[in-house]
mmCIF file of N, CA, C and O in Angstrom:
data_model
loop_
_atom_site.group_PDB
_atom_site.id
_atom_site.type_symbol
_atom_site.label_atom_id
_atom_site.label_comp_id
_atom_site.label_asym_id
_atom_site.label_seq_id
_atom_site.Cartn_x
_atom_site.Cartn_y
_atom_site.Cartn_z
ATOM 1 N N MET A 70 87.153 118.667 93.224
ATOM 2 C CA MET A 70 88.324 118.148 93.907
ATOM 3 C C MET A 70 89.508 118.016 92.948
ATOM 4 O O MET A 70 90.652 118.078 93.386
ATOM 5 N N THR A 71 89.231 117.855 91.659
ATOM 6 C CA THR A 71 90.332 117.711 90.700
ATOM 7 C C THR A 71 91.174 118.983 90.615
ATOM 8 O O THR A 71 92.381 118.903 90.413
ATOM 9 N N GLU A 72 90.534 120.143 90.786
ATOM 10 C CA GLU A 72 91.297 121.401 90.779
ATOM 11 C C GLU A 72 92.217 121.470 91.997
ATOM 12 O O GLU A 72 93.328 121.988 91.910
ATOM 13 N N ASN A 73 91.759 120.956 93.111
ATOM 14 C CA ASN A 73 92.577 120.918 94.324
ATOM 15 C C ASN A 73 93.795 120.015 94.118
ATOM 16 O O ASN A 73 94.914 120.354 94.515
ATOM 17 N N ILE A 74 93.587 118.879 93.479
ATOM 18 C CA ILE A 74 94.689 117.954 93.186
ATOM 19 C C ILE A 74 95.708 118.639 92.281
ATOM 20 O O ILE A 74 96.915 118.578 92.521
ATOM 21 N N LYS A 75 95.226 119.311 91.265
ATOM 22 C CA LYS A 75 96.105 120.013 90.322
ATOM 23 C C LYS A 75 96.894 121.115 91.046
ATOM 24 O O LYS A 75 98.101 121.273 90.847
ATOM 25 N N ARG A 76 96.212 121.871 91.907
ATOM 26 C CA ARG A 76 96.862 122.957 92.650
ATOM 27 C C ARG A 76 97.947 122.409 93.570
ATOM 28 O O ARG A 76 99.064 122.937 93.624
ATOM 29 N N LEU A 77 97.636 121.335 94.285
ATOM 30 C CA LEU A 77 98.617 120.737 95.190
ATOM 31 C C LEU A 77 99.838 120.232 94.425
ATOM 32 O O LEU A 77 100.977 120.430 94.851
ATOM 33 N N PHE A 78 99.604 119.610 93.285
ATOM 34 C CA PHE A 78 100.710 119.079 92.486
ATOM 35 C C PHE A 78 101.619 120.202 91.983
ATOM 36 O O PHE A 78 102.842 120.064 91.988
ATOM 37 N N THR A 79 101.033 121.314 91.570
ATOM 38 C CA THR A 79 101.848 122.416 91.053
ATOM 39 C C THR A 79 102.653 123.101 92.161
ATOM 40 O O THR A 79 103.650 123.763 91.876
ATOM 41 N N GLN A 80 102.255 122.929 93.411
ATOM 42 C CA GLN A 80 103.004 123.508 94.533
ATOM 43 C C GLN A 80 104.236 122.684 94.898
ATOM 44 O O GLN A 80 105.103 123.154 95.625
ATOM 45 N N MET A 81 104.308 121.483 94.384
ATOM 46 C CA MET A 81 105.423 120.593 94.732
ATOM 47 C C MET A 81 106.686 120.938 93.946
ATOM 48 O O MET A 81 106.601 121.352 92.797
ATOM 49 N N ASP A 82 107.833 120.745 94.594
ATOM 50 C CA ASP A 82 109.089 120.872 93.861
ATOM 51 C C ASP A 82 109.330 119.570 93.084
ATOM 52 O O ASP A 82 108.553 118.610 93.198
ATOM 53 N N HIS A 83 110.390 119.546 92.303
ATOM 54 C CA HIS A 83 110.641 118.399 91.419
ATOM 55 C C HIS A 83 110.722 117.078 92.182
ATOM 56 O O HIS A 83 110.102 116.079 91.793
ATOM 57 N N ASN A 84 111.482 117.050 93.260
ATOM 58 C CA ASN A 84 111.663 115.808 94.019
ATOM 59 C C ASN A 84 110.352 115.314 94.629
ATOM 60 O O ASN A 84 110.080 114.114 94.640
ATOM 61 N N THR A 85 109.546 116.247 95.116
ATOM 62 C CA THR A 85 108.267 115.874 95.711
ATOM 63 C C THR A 85 107.306 115.360 94.643
ATOM 64 O O THR A 85 106.560 114.402 94.883
ATOM 65 N N LYS A 86 107.342 115.958 93.459
ATOM 66 C CA LYS A 86 106.502 115.470 92.359
ATOM 67 C C LYS A 86 106.879 114.043 91.987
ATOM 68 O O LYS A 86 106.010 113.202 91.758
ATOM 69 N N GLU A 87 108.175 113.785 91.945
ATOM 70 C CA GLU A 87 108.633 112.431 91.626
ATOM 71 C C GLU A 87 108.160 111.437 92.689
ATOM 72 O O GLU A 87 107.708 110.340 92.364
ATOM 73 N N GLU A 88 108.251 111.838 93.942
ATOM 74 C CA GLU A 88 107.795 110.975 95.028
ATOM 75 C C GLU A 88 106.280 110.756 94.935
ATOM 76 O O GLU A 88 105.786 109.643 95.164
ATOM 77 N N ALA A 89 105.550 111.795 94.570
ATOM 78 C CA ALA A 89 104.092 111.681 94.414
ATOM 79 C C ALA A 89 103.743 110.690 93.312
ATOM 80 O O ALA A 89 102.827 109.876 93.463
ATOM 81 N N LEU A 90 104.454 110.753 92.211
ATOM 82 C CA LEU A 90 104.186 109.830 91.107
ATOM 83 C C LEU A 90 104.458 108.387 91.513
ATOM 84 O O LEU A 90 103.686 107.484 91.188
ATOM 85 N N VAL A 91 105.546 108.172 92.228
ATOM 86 C CA VAL A 91 105.870 106.827 92.703
ATOM 87 C C VAL A 91 104.769 106.332 93.651
ATOM 88 O O VAL A 91 104.308 105.188 93.548
ATOM 89 N N CYS A 92 104.322 107.203 94.539
ATOM 90 C CA CYS A 92 103.263 106.825 95.482
ATOM 91 C C CYS A 92 101.962 106.488 94.759
ATOM 92 O O CYS A 92 101.302 105.505 95.103
ATOM 93 N N LEU A 93 101.586 107.303 93.775
ATOM 94 C CA LEU A 93 100.359 107.034 93.025
ATOM 95 C C LEU A 93 100.450 105.717 92.267
ATOM 96 O O LEU A 93 99.485 104.954 92.208
ATOM 97 N N LYS A 94 101.618 105.466 91.676
ATOM 98 C CA LYS A 94 101.800 104.215 90.938
ATOM 99 C C LYS A 94 101.634 103.012 91.862
ATOM 100 O O LYS A 94 100.979 102.031 91.501
ATOM 101 N N LYS A 95 102.205 103.091 93.050
ATOM 102 C CA LYS A 95 102.104 101.984 94.001
ATOM 103 C C LYS A 95 100.693 101.880 94.581
ATOM 104 O O LYS A 95 100.136 100.793 94.660
ATOM 105 N N GLU A 96 100.146 103.007 94.995
ATOM 106 C CA GLU A 96 98.845 103.024 95.676
ATOM 107 C C GLU A 96 97.720 102.496 94.784
ATOM 108 O O GLU A 96 96.853 101.761 95.244
ATOM 109 N N PHE A 97 97.746 102.877 93.514
ATOM 110 C CA PHE A 97 96.647 102.530 92.617
ATOM 111 C C PHE A 97 97.057 101.545 91.524
ATOM 112 O O PHE A 97 96.337 101.357 90.552
ATOM 113 N N ASN A 98 98.222 100.925 91.689
ATOM 114 C CA ASN A 98 98.713 99.893 90.768
ATOM 115 C C ASN A 98 98.720 100.394 89.318
ATOM 116 O O ASN A 98 98.124 99.780 88.430
ATOM 117 N N LEU A 99 99.388 101.512 89.100
ATOM 118 C CA LEU A 99 99.472 102.122 87.773
ATOM 119 C C LEU A 99 100.881 101.968 87.217
ATOM 120 O O LEU A 99 101.841 101.852 87.962
ATOM 121 N N GLN A 100 100.996 102.009 85.903
ATOM 122 C CA GLN A 100 102.294 101.889 85.261
ATOM 123 C C GLN A 100 102.644 103.113 84.420
ATOM 124 O O GLN A 100 103.802 103.472 84.304
ATOM 125 N N ASN A 101 101.643 103.734 83.823
ATOM 126 C CA ASN A 101 101.858 104.783 82.841
ATOM 127 C C ASN A 101 101.997 106.162 83.496
ATOM 128 O O ASN A 101 101.020 106.782 83.901
ATOM 129 N N ARG A 102 103.223 106.631 83.569
ATOM 130 C CA ARG A 102 103.534 107.929 84.179
ATOM 131 C C ARG A 102 102.856 109.086 83.447
ATOM 132 O O ARG A 102 102.351 110.015 84.057
ATOM 133 N N LYS A 103 102.838 109.025 82.120
ATOM 134 C CA LYS A 103 102.229 110.083 81.317
ATOM 135 C C LYS A 103 100.722 110.175 81.588
ATOM 136 O O LYS A 103 100.166 111.264 81.684
ATOM 137 N N LEU A 104 100.061 109.032 81.739
ATOM 138 C CA LEU A 104 98.634 109.020 82.063
ATOM 139 C C LEU A 104 98.382 109.693 83.410
ATOM 140 O O LEU A 104 97.437 110.475 83.549
ATOM 141 N N ILE A 105 99.229 109.408 84.378
ATOM 142 C CA ILE A 105 99.058 109.989 85.709
ATOM 143 C C ILE A 105 99.174 111.508 85.645
ATOM 144 O O ILE A 105 98.320 112.227 86.168
ATOM 145 N N ILE A 106 100.217 112.008 84.992
ATOM 146 C CA ILE A 106 100.435 113.456 84.952
ATOM 147 C C ILE A 106 99.428 114.147 84.036
ATOM 148 O O ILE A 106 98.707 115.043 84.459
ATOM 149 N N ASP A 107 99.395 113.735 82.777
ATOM 150 C CA ASP A 107 98.566 114.437 81.783
ATOM 151 C C ASP A 107 97.074 114.157 81.936
ATOM 152 O O ASP A 107 96.257 115.056 81.778
ATOM 153 N N GLY A 108 96.730 112.924 82.226
ATOM 154 C CA GLY A 108 95.326 112.564 82.319
ATOM 155 C C GLY A 108 94.733 112.810 83.689
ATOM 156 O O GLY A 108 93.782 113.570 83.844
ATOM 157 N N TRP A 109 95.312 112.181 84.683
ATOM 158 C CA TRP A 109 94.747 112.253 86.019
ATOM 159 C C TRP A 109 94.933 113.615 86.673
ATOM 160 O O TRP A 109 93.972 114.219 87.111
ATOM 161 N N ILE A 110 96.174 114.085 86.756
ATOM 162 C CA ILE A 110 96.452 115.296 87.539
ATOM 163 C C ILE A 110 96.110 116.561 86.756
ATOM 164 O O ILE A 110 95.269 117.353 87.176
ATOM 165 N N LEU A 111 96.758 116.775 85.624
ATOM 166 C CA LEU A 111 96.547 118.010 84.871
ATOM 167 C C LEU A 111 95.241 117.997 84.082
ATOM 168 O O LEU A 111 94.607 119.029 83.920
ATOM 169 N N GLY A 112 94.837 116.819 83.608
ATOM 170 C CA GLY A 112 93.605 116.716 82.828
ATOM 171 C C GLY A 112 92.347 116.599 83.658
ATOM 172 O O GLY A 112 91.237 116.723 83.143
ATOM 173 N N GLY A 113 92.495 116.344 84.952
ATOM 174 C CA GLY A 113 91.341 116.244 85.829
ATOM 175 C C GLY A 113 90.522 114.976 85.644
ATOM 176 O O GLY A 113 89.349 114.930 86.001
ATOM 177 N N LEU A 114 91.129 113.931 85.094
ATOM 178 C CA LEU A 114 90.394 112.703 84.801
ATOM 179 C C LEU A 114 90.594 111.615 85.848
ATOM 180 O O LEU A 114 90.287 110.453 85.590
ATOM 181 N N ILE A 115 91.073 111.980 87.011
ATOM 182 C CA ILE A 115 91.292 110.987 88.063
ATOM 183 C C ILE A 115 89.937 110.421 88.503
ATOM 184 O O ILE A 115 88.987 111.177 88.728
ATOM 185 N N PRO A 116 89.833 109.108 88.580
ATOM 186 C CA PRO A 116 88.559 108.512 89.004
ATOM 187 C C PRO A 116 88.134 109.035 90.382
ATOM 188 O O PRO A 116 88.963 109.222 91.281
ATOM 189 N N GLU A 117 86.860 109.254 90.541
ATOM 190 C CA GLU A 117 86.338 109.844 91.765
ATOM 191 C C GLU A 117 86.696 109.035 93.016
ATOM 192 O O GLU A 117 86.967 109.609 94.071
ATOM 193 N N VAL A 118 86.731 107.736 92.886
ATOM 194 C CA VAL A 118 87.041 106.896 94.051
ATOM 195 C C VAL A 118 88.473 107.089 94.552
ATOM 196 O O VAL A 118 88.775 106.759 95.698
ATOM 197 N N TYR A 119 89.365 107.632 93.716
ATOM 198 C CA TYR A 119 90.759 107.849 94.098
ATOM 199 C C TYR A 119 91.054 109.288 94.516
ATOM 200 O O TYR A 119 92.139 109.579 95.009
ATOM 201 N N GLN A 120 90.120 110.184 94.318
ATOM 202 C CA GLN A 120 90.398 111.605 94.527
ATOM 203 C C GLN A 120 90.706 111.960 95.975
ATOM 204 O O GLN A 120 91.687 112.653 96.248
ATOM 205 N N GLU A 121 89.903 111.497 96.909
ATOM 206 C CA GLU A 121 90.126 111.850 98.305
ATOM 207 C C GLU A 121 91.475 111.325 98.802
ATOM 208 O O GLU A 121 92.229 112.036 99.467
ATOM 209 N N ARG A 122 91.792 110.098 98.455
ATOM 210 C CA ARG A 122 93.074 109.505 98.863
ATOM 211 C C ARG A 122 94.241 110.273 98.239
ATOM 212 O O ARG A 122 95.269 110.484 98.888
ATOM 213 N N THR A 123 94.089 110.700 96.997
ATOM 214 C CA THR A 123 95.142 111.449 96.316
ATOM 215 C C THR A 123 95.373 112.796 96.985
ATOM 216 O O THR A 123 96.516 113.216 97.180
ATOM 217 N N VAL A 124 94.310 113.493 97.359
ATOM 218 C CA VAL A 124 94.446 114.781 98.049
ATOM 219 C C VAL A 124 95.198 114.589 99.362
ATOM 220 O O VAL A 124 96.131 115.346 99.667
ATOM 221 N N LYS A 125 94.828 113.590 100.132
ATOM 222 C CA LYS A 125 95.509 113.332 101.408
ATOM 223 C C LYS A 125 96.986 113.018 101.188
ATOM 224 O O LYS A 125 97.850 113.511 101.908
ATOM 225 N N LEU A 126 97.262 112.210 100.187
ATOM 226 C CA LEU A 126 98.640 111.852 99.866
ATOM 227 C C LEU A 126 99.446 113.101 99.494
ATOM 228 O O LEU A 126 100.555 113.308 99.997
ATOM 229 N N PHE A 127 98.883 113.942 98.628
ATOM 230 C CA PHE A 127 99.571 115.159 98.202
ATOM 231 C C PHE A 127 99.774 116.123 99.371
ATOM 232 O O PHE A 127 100.825 116.751 99.490
ATOM 233 N N GLN A 128 98.775 116.248 100.239
ATOM 234 C CA GLN A 128 98.914 117.134 101.401
ATOM 235 C C GLN A 128 100.045 116.664 102.304
ATOM 236 O O GLN A 128 100.844 117.479 102.777
ATOM 237 N N ASN A 129 100.127 115.374 102.524
ATOM 238 C CA ASN A 129 101.205 114.837 103.364
ATOM 239 C C ASN A 129 102.576 115.060 102.732
ATOM 240 O O ASN A 129 103.538 115.401 103.420
ATOM 241 N N LEU A 130 102.662 114.880 101.419
ATOM 242 C CA LEU A 130 103.946 115.105 100.740
ATOM 243 C C LEU A 130 104.349 116.577 100.794
ATOM 244 O O LEU A 130 105.530 116.897 100.948
ATOM 245 N N LEU A 131 103.379 117.483 100.686
ATOM 246 C CA LEU A 131 103.694 118.908 100.778
ATOM 247 C C LEU A 131 104.139 119.285 102.193
ATOM 248 O O LEU A 131 105.044 120.105 102.353
ATOM 249 N N ARG A 132 103.531 118.683 103.195
ATOM 250 C CA ARG A 132 103.979 118.915 104.573
ATOM 251 C C ARG A 132 105.418 118.457 104.753
ATOM 252 O O ARG A 132 106.245 119.136 105.370
ATOM 253 N N LYS A 133 105.717 117.302 104.209
ATOM 254 C CA LYS A 133 107.076 116.765 104.272
ATOM 255 C C LYS A 133 108.047 117.697 103.553
ATOM 256 O O LYS A 133 109.138 117.985 104.056
ATOM 257 N N GLN A 134 107.667 118.189 102.389
ATOM 258 C CA GLN A 134 108.497 119.112 101.611
ATOM 259 C C GLN A 134 108.771 120.384 102.416
ATOM 260 O O GLN A 134 109.910 120.845 102.480
ATOM 261 N N GLN A 135 107.741 120.932 103.035
ATOM 262 C CA GLN A 135 107.911 122.158 103.828
ATOM 263 C C GLN A 135 108.794 121.923 105.041
ATOM 264 O O GLN A 135 109.605 122.776 105.407
ATOM 265 N N ALA A 136 108.652 120.764 105.663
ATOM 266 C CA ALA A 136 109.479 120.442 106.829
ATOM 267 C C ALA A 136 110.956 120.333 106.429
ATOM 268 O O ALA A 136 111.838 120.793 107.166
ATOM 269 N N LEU A 137 111.214 119.751 105.282
ATOM 270 C CA LEU A 137 112.608 119.630 104.821
ATOM 271 C C LEU A 137 113.197 120.992 104.481
ATOM 272 O O LEU A 137 114.383 121.229 104.710
ATOM 273 N N LYS A 138 112.397 121.878 103.935
ATOM 274 C CA LYS A 138 112.887 123.225 103.602
ATOM 275 C C LYS A 138 113.141 124.057 104.858
ATOM 276 O O LYS A 138 113.985 124.931 104.854
ATOM 277 N N ALA A 139 112.405 123.778 105.920
ATOM 278 C CA ALA A 139 112.539 124.534 107.158
ATOM 279 C C ALA A 139 113.824 124.188 107.908
ATOM 280 O O ALA A 139 114.263 124.944 108.763
ATOM 281 N N LYS A 140 114.425 123.051 107.597
ATOM 282 C CA LYS A 140 115.653 122.631 108.298
ATOM 283 C C LYS A 140 116.822 123.495 107.987
ATOM 284 O O LYS A 140 117.091 124.057 107.062
#
């Protein structure tokens, strides 16, 4: 599932990535942005209990991104 998270994140544009980081920080009570990007997303070290929720969150953000581009 970590590869799926990484793939979804790389599909996001800059604004969507920023929104994803804000959502992850709020959802999982995190502070360290570098840990989220380098460790969790790109490094594949996201705790298993958070993976499913993260995939759903990223999928929803990508849908939102696509809807905004379609306008």
